CSV table of C-alpha atoms and ligand atoms in Angstrom, one decimal:
chain,number,residue,atom,x,y,z
A,221,MET,CA,-16.5,2.3,39.8
A,222,SER,CA,-17.0,4.3,37.2
A,223,MET,CA,-14.6,7.5,37.4
A,224,PRO,CA,-15.0,11.0,35.0
A,225,ALA,CA,-14.0,11.1,31.6
A,226,ALA,CA,-10.5,12.4,31.1
A,227,LEU,CA,-10.3,15.6,29.5
A,228,PRO,CA,-9.4,17.3,26.4
A,229,GLY,CA,-5.3,17.2,27.0
A,230,ALA,CA,-5.2,13.8,27.8
A,231,LEU,CA,-4.2,12.4,24.3
A,232,ILE,CA,-0.4,13.9,25.0
A,233,ASP,CA,2.0,11.4,24.8
A,234,THR,CA,5.6,11.3,26.4
A,235,PHE,CA,7.0,13.1,23.3
A,236,GLY,CA,4.6,15.7,23.8
A,237,ARG,CA,2.6,14.9,20.7
A,238,VAL,CA,-0.9,16.0,20.9
A,239,HIS,CA,-3.0,13.2,19.7
A,240,ASP,CA,-7.0,14.7,17.6
A,241,SER,CA,-6.6,12.1,14.8
A,242,LEU,CA,-8.3,9.4,14.6
A,243,ARG,CA,-8.5,6.3,11.7
A,244,ILE,CA,-11.5,3.9,12.2
A,245,SER,CA,-11.1,0.4,10.1
A,246,VAL,CA,-14.7,-0.9,9.9
A,247,THR,CA,-14.1,-4.2,7.8
A,248,ASP,CA,-10.7,-6.3,7.1
A,249,ARG,CA,-12.6,-7.4,3.9
A,250,CYS,CA,-11.8,-6.0,0.6
A,251,ASN,CA,-13.6,-6.1,-3.2
A,252,ILE,CA,-10.3,-6.3,-4.7
A,253,ARG,CA,-6.9,-7.9,-4.0
A,254,CYS,CA,-3.8,-4.9,-4.8
A,255,SER,CA,-0.9,-7.2,-4.8
A,256,TYR,CA,0.7,-4.9,-2.5
A,257,CYS,CA,-1.8,-4.9,0.7
A,258,MET,CA,-3.5,-8.1,-0.3
A,259,PRO,CA,-2.5,-12.0,-1.1
A,260,GLU,CA,-4.5,-12.8,-4.4
A,261,THR,CA,-6.5,-16.0,-2.5
A,262,GLY,CA,-7.1,-16.7,1.2
A,263,ALA,CA,-6.4,-14.3,2.9
A,264,PRO,CA,-7.9,-14.5,6.1
A,265,PHE,CA,-10.8,-12.2,7.5
A,266,ARG,CA,-12.2,-11.8,11.0
A,267,PRO,CA,-15.3,-13.5,12.1
A,268,HIS,CA,-18.6,-11.1,11.8
A,269,SER,CA,-19.1,-11.3,15.7
A,270,GLU,CA,-16.0,-10.0,15.9
A,271,ILE,CA,-16.4,-7.2,14.4
A,272,LEU,CA,-17.3,-4.3,15.7
A,273,THR,CA,-20.8,-2.8,15.3
A,274,TYR,CA,-21.4,0.8,14.7
A,275,GLU,CA,-23.1,1.6,18.1
A,276,GLU,CA,-19.4,-0.1,19.6
A,277,ILE,CA,-17.6,2.7,16.7
A,278,GLU,CA,-19.9,5.6,17.8
A,279,ARG,CA,-19.3,4.9,21.4
A,280,PHE,CA,-15.9,4.8,21.5
A,281,VAL,CA,-15.6,7.9,18.8
A,282,ARG,CA,-17.5,9.8,21.4
A,283,ILE,CA,-15.2,8.6,24.0
A,284,ALA,CA,-11.9,9.5,22.1
A,285,VAL,CA,-13.7,13.2,21.1
A,286,SER,CA,-14.0,13.9,24.9
A,287,LEU,CA,-10.3,13.2,24.8
A,288,GLY,CA,-9.3,16.2,22.4
A,289,VAL,CA,-10.1,14.0,19.1
A,290,THR,CA,-11.4,16.3,16.0
A,291,LYS,CA,-11.0,14.2,13.0
A,292,VAL,CA,-12.1,10.7,12.1
A,293,ARG,CA,-11.3,8.4,9.0
A,294,ILE,CA,-13.2,5.8,8.0
A,295,THR,CA,-11.2,3.3,5.9
A,296,GLY,CA,-11.0,-0.4,5.6
A,297,GLY,CA,-10.1,-2.5,4.0
A,298,GLU,CA,-12.5,-1.5,1.6
A,299,PRO,CA,-15.2,0.3,4.0
A,300,LEU,CA,-17.7,0.6,1.3
A,301,VAL,CA,-18.4,-3.1,1.7
A,302,ARG,CA,-19.7,-2.6,4.9
A,303,LYS,CA,-23.2,-3.0,5.0
A,304,ASP,CA,-25.2,0.5,5.1
A,305,LEU,CA,-21.8,2.9,5.5
A,306,PRO,CA,-23.9,5.9,5.3
A,307,ALA,CA,-25.8,5.0,8.7
A,308,LEU,CA,-22.7,5.3,10.1
A,309,VAL,CA,-21.5,8.4,8.8
A,310,ALA,CA,-25.1,9.7,10.0
A,311,MET,CA,-24.3,8.8,13.9
A,312,LEU,CA,-20.5,9.9,13.6
A,313,ARG,CA,-21.8,13.2,12.2
A,314,ARG,CA,-24.1,13.6,15.2
A,315,ILE,CA,-21.1,13.7,17.7
A,316,ASP,CA,-20.2,16.9,19.3
A,317,GLY,CA,-16.9,18.3,19.1
A,318,LEU,CA,-15.5,15.7,15.7
A,319,SER,CA,-15.0,19.0,13.3
A,320,GLU,CA,-13.6,16.7,10.2
A,321,MET,CA,-14.6,13.7,8.8
A,322,ALA,CA,-13.3,11.5,5.9
A,323,LEU,CA,-13.4,8.5,4.0
A,324,THR,CA,-10.4,6.6,2.3
A,325,THR,CA,-11.9,3.7,-0.4
A,326,ASN,CA,-10.9,1.9,-3.6
A,327,GLY,CA,-13.9,3.8,-5.4
A,328,VAL,CA,-15.0,0.6,-7.1
A,329,LEU,CA,-18.6,1.0,-4.9
A,330,LEU,CA,-18.4,4.7,-4.9
A,331,LYS,CA,-20.5,5.3,-7.5
A,332,GLN,CA,-23.8,3.5,-5.6
A,333,GLN,CA,-22.9,5.3,-2.7
A,334,ALA,CA,-21.7,9.0,-3.2
A,335,THR,CA,-25.5,10.5,-2.8
A,336,ALA,CA,-26.0,9.0,0.4
A,337,LEU,CA,-22.5,9.4,1.9
A,338,HIS,CA,-22.6,12.9,1.0
A,339,ALA,CA,-26.1,13.6,2.3
A,340,ALA,CA,-25.2,11.2,5.6
A,341,GLY,CA,-22.7,14.6,5.9
A,342,LEU,CA,-19.5,13.2,4.6
A,343,ARG,CA,-17.1,15.8,3.0
A,344,ARG,CA,-13.7,14.0,2.4
A,345,LEU,CA,-12.5,11.5,0.2
A,346,ASN,CA,-9.8,9.9,-0.6
A,347,VAL,CA,-10.1,7.3,-3.4
A,348,HIS,CA,-7.3,5.2,-4.2
A,349,LEU,CA,-6.0,4.8,-8.3
A,350,ASP,CA,-2.9,3.5,-9.4
A,351,THR,CA,-3.1,3.5,-13.2
A,352,LEU,CA,-5.7,5.2,-15.4
A,353,ASP,CA,-4.4,2.0,-17.7
A,354,ARG,CA,-7.1,-0.8,-17.8
A,355,GLU,CA,-4.6,-3.8,-17.9
A,356,ARG,CA,-2.5,-1.9,-15.5
A,357,PHE,CA,-5.6,-2.3,-13.3
A,358,LEU,CA,-6.6,-5.2,-13.9
A,359,HIS,CA,-2.5,-6.9,-13.5
A,360,ILE,CA,-2.4,-4.5,-9.4
A,361,ALA,CA,-5.6,-4.8,-8.3
A,362,ARG,CA,-6.3,-8.2,-9.9
A,363,ARG,CA,-9.7,-6.8,-10.3
A,364,ASP,CA,-11.3,-5.2,-13.5
A,365,ASP,CA,-12.8,-2.7,-12.2
A,366,LEU,CA,-10.8,1.2,-13.1
A,367,GLY,CA,-14.2,1.9,-15.1
A,368,ASN,CA,-15.9,1.7,-11.5
A,369,VAL,CA,-13.3,3.8,-10.0
A,370,LEU,CA,-13.6,6.3,-12.6
A,371,ASP,CA,-17.6,6.2,-12.7
A,372,GLY,CA,-17.3,6.5,-8.8
A,373,LEU,CA,-15.0,9.9,-9.1
A,374,ALA,CA,-17.5,11.0,-11.4
A,375,ALA,CA,-20.6,10.3,-9.2
A,376,ALA,CA,-18.7,12.0,-6.0
A,377,ARG,CA,-17.3,14.9,-7.8
A,378,GLU,CA,-21.0,15.5,-9.2
A,379,ALA,CA,-22.5,15.0,-5.4
A,380,GLY,CA,-20.4,18.1,-4.0
A,381,PHE,CA,-17.4,16.2,-2.3
A,382,ASP,CA,-14.5,18.4,-2.1
A,383,PRO,CA,-12.0,17.9,-1.3
A,384,ILE,CA,-11.0,14.4,-3.5
A,385,LYS,CA,-8.0,13.3,-3.6
A,386,ILE,CA,-6.7,10.7,-5.6
A,387,ASN,CA,-4.2,8.1,-3.3
A,388,ALA,CA,-1.4,6.4,-5.7
A,389,VAL,CA,0.8,3.5,-4.3
A,390,ALA,CA,4.6,4.0,-5.7
A,391,LEU,CA,6.4,0.5,-6.6
A,392,LYS,CA,9.7,0.8,-8.0
A,393,GLY,CA,9.6,-1.6,-11.2
A,394,LEU,CA,5.5,-1.5,-11.1
A,395,THR,CA,4.0,2.5,-11.3
A,396,GLU,CA,6.8,4.4,-12.7
A,397,PRO,CA,4.7,4.6,-16.4
A,398,ASP,CA,1.6,6.1,-14.4
A,399,ILE,CA,3.5,8.9,-12.6
A,400,VAL,CA,2.6,11.4,-15.3
A,401,PRO,CA,-0.6,9.9,-16.7
A,402,LEU,CA,-2.1,10.9,-13.3
A,403,ALA,CA,-0.5,13.9,-12.2
A,404,LEU,CA,-2.1,14.9,-15.9
A,405,PHE,CA,-5.6,13.3,-14.7
A,406,GLY,CA,-5.3,14.8,-11.2
A,407,ARG,CA,-4.3,18.4,-13.1
A,408,LYS,CA,-7.3,18.2,-15.5
A,409,HIS,CA,-10.1,17.2,-13.0
A,410,ASP,CA,-9.0,19.0,-10.2
A,411,PHE,CA,-8.0,16.3,-8.3
A,412,GLU,CA,-4.8,16.2,-5.6
A,413,VAL,CA,-2.9,13.4,-6.7
A,414,ARG,CA,-0.9,11.9,-3.3
A,415,PHE,CA,1.9,9.3,-4.4
A,416,ILE,CA,2.3,6.6,-1.5
A,417,GLU,CA,5.8,4.9,-0.8
A,418,PHE,CA,5.4,1.2,-0.7
A,419,MET,CA,5.2,0.6,2.6
A,420,PRO,CA,6.4,-3.1,4.4
A,421,LEU,CA,2.7,-4.2,5.0
A,422,ASP,CA,1.6,-6.5,2.5
A,423,GLY,CA,0.3,-9.8,3.7
A,424,GLN,CA,3.0,-11.4,1.7
A,425,HIS,CA,5.7,-9.4,3.1
A,426,LEU,CA,7.0,-9.0,-0.5
A,427,TRP,CA,8.0,-5.2,0.6
A,428,ASP,CA,11.9,-4.7,0.3
A,429,ARG,CA,13.6,-1.0,0.4
A,430,SER,CA,14.5,-1.5,-3.4
A,431,LYS,CA,11.0,-1.5,-4.2
A,432,VAL,CA,10.0,1.4,-2.9
A,433,LEU,CA,9.9,4.2,-5.3
A,434,THR,CA,10.7,7.4,-3.4
A,435,MET,CA,9.1,10.9,-3.3
A,436,ASP,CA,12.7,12.2,-4.8
A,437,GLU,CA,12.1,10.3,-7.5
A,438,ILE,CA,8.6,11.3,-8.3
A,439,LEU,CA,9.4,14.4,-8.0
A,440,ALA,CA,11.7,14.3,-10.2
A,441,VAL,CA,9.4,12.9,-12.9
A,442,LEU,CA,7.2,14.8,-12.2
A,443,GLU,CA,9.5,18.6,-12.6
A,444,ARG,CA,10.8,17.2,-15.9
A,445,GLU,CA,7.6,15.8,-17.4
A,446,VAL,CA,5.0,18.0,-16.6
A,447,GLY,CA,6.0,21.1,-14.4
A,448,PRO,CA,7.7,22.9,-11.9
A,449,LEU,CA,7.0,22.5,-8.5
A,450,GLU,CA,7.2,23.9,-5.6
A,451,ALA,CA,6.5,23.3,-1.6
A,452,ILE,CA,3.4,24.9,-0.4
A,453,PRO,CA,4.2,27.4,2.2
A,454,ASP,CA,2.6,27.1,5.6
A,455,ALA,CA,1.7,23.8,5.1
A,456,ASP,CA,0.5,21.9,8.6
A,457,PRO,CA,3.6,20.0,9.9
A,458,ARG,CA,1.6,17.2,11.5
A,459,ALA,CA,-0.4,16.4,8.1
A,460,PRO,CA,1.0,13.3,6.8
A,461,ALA,CA,1.6,13.9,3.3
A,462,LEU,CA,4.1,16.7,2.3
A,463,GLU,CA,2.3,19.0,-0.8
A,464,TYR,CA,3.7,21.2,-3.6
A,465,ARG,CA,1.8,23.3,-6.3
A,466,TYR,CA,2.2,23.3,-10.2
A,467,GLN,CA,4.1,27.0,-10.5
A,468,ASP,CA,1.8,27.4,-12.8
A,469,GLY,CA,-1.3,27.2,-10.9
A,470,GLY,CA,-2.2,24.1,-12.3
A,471,GLY,CA,-3.0,22.5,-8.8
A,472,ARG,CA,-1.2,20.4,-6.5
A,473,VAL,CA,0.7,17.2,-5.8
A,474,GLY,CA,0.9,15.5,-2.4
A,475,PHE,CA,3.9,12.6,-1.1
A,476,ILE,CA,3.1,10.5,1.7
A,477,ALA,CA,7.2,9.8,2.3
A,478,SER,CA,6.5,7.6,5.6
A,479,VAL,CA,10.1,5.5,3.9
A,480,SER,CA,12.3,8.0,2.7
A,481,ARG,CA,11.0,11.2,5.1
A,482,PRO,CA,9.5,9.5,8.4
A,483,PHE,CA,6.4,11.9,9.8
A,484,CYS,CA,6.8,10.2,13.1
A,485,LEU,CA,7.7,13.0,15.4
A,486,ASN,CA,4.6,15.2,14.0
A,487,CYS,CA,2.5,12.1,13.8
A,488,ASN,CA,-1.2,13.0,15.5
A,489,ARG,CA,-2.7,9.6,15.2
A,490,ILE,CA,-4.6,6.4,16.8
A,491,ARG,CA,-6.3,4.2,14.5
A,492,LEU,CA,-9.0,1.8,15.9
A,493,THR,CA,-8.9,-1.6,13.9
A,494,SER,CA,-12.3,-3.4,12.5
A,495,ASP,CA,-11.9,-5.7,15.4
A,496,GLY,CA,-11.6,-3.1,18.4
A,497,ARG,CA,-7.6,-2.9,19.1
A,498,ILE,CA,-6.7,0.4,19.2
A,499,ARG,CA,-3.3,1.1,17.7
A,500,TYR,CA,-0.8,3.6,18.3
A,501,CYS,CA,1.0,3.2,15.1
A,502,LEU,CA,0.7,1.2,11.6
A,503,PHE,CA,3.7,-0.3,12.7
A,504,ALA,CA,3.6,-0.9,16.1
A,505,MET,CA,3.8,-4.7,17.4
A,506,GLU,CA,1.6,-4.6,20.0
A,507,GLU,CA,-2.3,-2.9,20.5
A,508,THR,CA,-5.0,-2.6,23.2
A,509,ASP,CA,-7.8,-4.8,22.9
A,510,VAL,CA,-11.4,-2.4,23.7
A,511,ARG,CA,-13.7,-4.7,21.8
A,512,GLU,CA,-13.5,-6.5,25.5
A,513,LEU,CA,-14.4,-3.0,27.6
A,514,LEU,CA,-17.0,-2.1,24.7
A,515,ARG,CA,-19.0,-5.4,25.4
A,516,ASN,CA,-18.3,-6.0,28.9
A,517,GLY,CA,-20.1,-3.1,30.4
A,518,SER,CA,-17.7,-1.0,31.5
A,519,PRO,CA,-17.8,3.0,31.7
A,520,ASP,CA,-16.9,5.3,29.3
A,521,SER,CA,-14.1,5.6,32.3
A,522,GLU,CA,-12.2,2.9,31.4
A,523,VAL,CA,-12.3,3.3,27.8
A,524,ALA,CA,-11.5,6.7,28.2
A,525,GLN,CA,-8.4,5.6,30.8
A,526,THR,CA,-7.4,2.6,27.7
A,527,ILE,CA,-7.5,5.3,25.0
A,528,ALA,CA,-5.4,7.2,27.2
A,529,SER,CA,-2.7,4.7,28.8
A,530,THR,CA,-2.1,3.3,25.1
A,531,VAL,CA,-1.1,6.7,23.9
A,532,ARG,CA,1.1,7.4,26.9
A,533,GLY,CA,2.6,4.1,25.5
A,534,LYS,CA,3.3,5.1,22.4
A,535,TRP,CA,6.8,5.0,21.3
A,536,LEU,CA,9.2,7.6,19.4
A,537,GLY,CA,8.5,6.0,15.8
A,538,HIS,CA,9.0,3.1,13.4
A,539,GLU,CA,12.0,2.5,11.6
A,540,ILE,CA,11.3,1.5,8.4
A,541,ALA,CA,14.9,2.7,6.9
A,542,SER,CA,16.7,0.9,9.3
A,543,ALA,CA,18.5,-2.4,9.2
A,544,GLY,CA,16.9,-3.9,12.7
A,545,PHE,CA,12.8,-2.8,11.1
A,546,VAL,CA,10.8,-5.8,12.0
A,547,ALA,CA,7.5,-5.6,10.3
A,548,PRO,CA,4.0,-5.7,12.4
A,549,PRO,CA,2.3,-9.3,12.0
A,550,ARG,CA,-0.9,-7.7,10.6
A,551,PRO,CA,-1.0,-6.5,7.2
A,552,MET,CA,-2.6,-3.4,6.1
A,553,TYR,CA,-5.8,-4.1,5.5
A,554,SER,CA,-6.5,-5.8,8.6
A,555,ILE,CA,-4.6,-2.5,10.4
A,556,GLY,CA,-6.4,0.2,8.3
A,557,GLY,CA,-4.6,2.1,6.6
B,703,SAM,N1,-9.4,-0.2,0.5
B,703,SAM,C1,-8.9,1.5,0.5
B,703,SAM,C2,-8.6,1.8,-0.2
B,703,SAM,O1,-7.5,1.1,-1.4
B,703,SAM,O2,-8.3,3.0,-0.6
B,703,SAM,C3,-9.2,1.5,2.3
B,703,SAM,C4,-7.9,0.9,2.5
B,703,SAM,S1,-6.2,1.1,2.0
B,703,SAM,C5,-5.6,-0.1,3.2
B,703,SAM,C6,-5.7,2.5,2.6
B,703,SAM,C7,-4.4,3.1,2.1
B,703,SAM,O3,-3.1,2.3,1.9
B,703,SAM,C8,-5.2,2.8,0.0
B,703,SAM,O4,-4.8,4.2,0.2
B,703,SAM,C9,-3.4,2.1,-0.7
B,703,SAM,O5,-3.1,2.9,-1.1
B,703,SAM,C10,-2.4,2.3,0.3
B,703,SAM,N2,-2.2,0.8,0.7
B,703,SAM,C11,-2.0,-0.4,0.8
B,703,SAM,N3,-0.7,-1.0,0.9
B,703,SAM,C12,0.1,-0.2,0.7
B,703,SAM,C13,1.2,-0.2,1.2
B,703,SAM,N4,2.0,-1.8,1.2
B,703,SAM,N5,2.1,0.6,1.1
B,703,SAM,C14,2.2,2.2,1.4
B,703,SAM,N6,0.6,2.0,1.0
B,703,SAM,C15,-0.5,1.0,0.6
B,704,SF4,FE1,-7.9,-3.7,-0.9
B,704,SF4,FE2,-7.2,-1.0,-0.1
B,704,SF4,FE3,-5.8,-3.1,0.5
B,704,SF4,FE4,-6.4,-2.4,-2.2
B,704,SF4,S1,-5.1,-1.3,-0.5
B,704,SF4,S2,-6.3,-4.9,-1.6
B,704,SF4,S3,-8.1,-1.7,-2.3
B,704,SF4,S4,-7.6,-2.3,1.3
């Protein structure tokens, strides 16, 4: 029997955290192979029949919004390899109560799609770029695509996206030479660069604590070689990034310091994987199947209850920093970063 959908406020977990942010992965496939994310060859991908359709995603988002979700981020894998992503953007755009929509992309296909994505109603972009050096890009991403990403950034700016942020993964022994050039590039072109600490979600389980280039280490380099920074006052405590601004007024820089400063206590997010699993944490060991409900004629109320009960079962947080930490069996590209 159909039950009334739960009301806003349903997505409060047992620790009092309100969940209003949903990350949707639209594919587990990707057109490049970042070494800290995917194996060079042989990454297992889900068959298309297991991937949610745009109609199924739209229905899930509509139900999640009825429960209090107001923000959505589309991610992957690489979301721009999914056919006609602007169509999904346009569908989500029409959902009443969804106030913010953003996309995380590696930017390789952005030049071709920026105008259509903007026309469909998308405004916020995070473009993943670890280095401005072509050889180093090839080494890290195993594809010679730096030029395409830079063209994509230019096309996104031209199309009118705002804000455009740059996501740079920081690994010790790998990306130190890129910190200053990326920061200067961000200042020059008005992109906020966000440095992301390397997390134990790589497909090959290469992570260990010694490979994490921490926020404090990066901050020290920036202060020494680019200019003094100050923490931005009154920043949203529930935003994952810790944000700083240059004291000379030359822009901002952010840090996703998941390892050195976990932000679990303020977490407001849930995730939908491309194959229709709800996850309450990137690092969760368990996930809830919602694809079956979306495909077997179950009413919206049952989907709503499944989302709400997943949130109620949410743990206090991951413990990357502890000796007992166990990485989840699914890698980042398959969960949705
Ligand atoms: N393909 C898109 C991209 O690269 O932006 C979206 C998916 S990707 C999995 C999402 C984000 O995860 C990217 O910004 C990337 O920088 C980050 N990422 C991937 N593997 C990571 C890891 N092991 N640790 C930290 N961040 C990682
Ligand atoms: Fe692809 Fe993004 Fe993973 Fe790089 S980080 S391999 S671009 S999914």
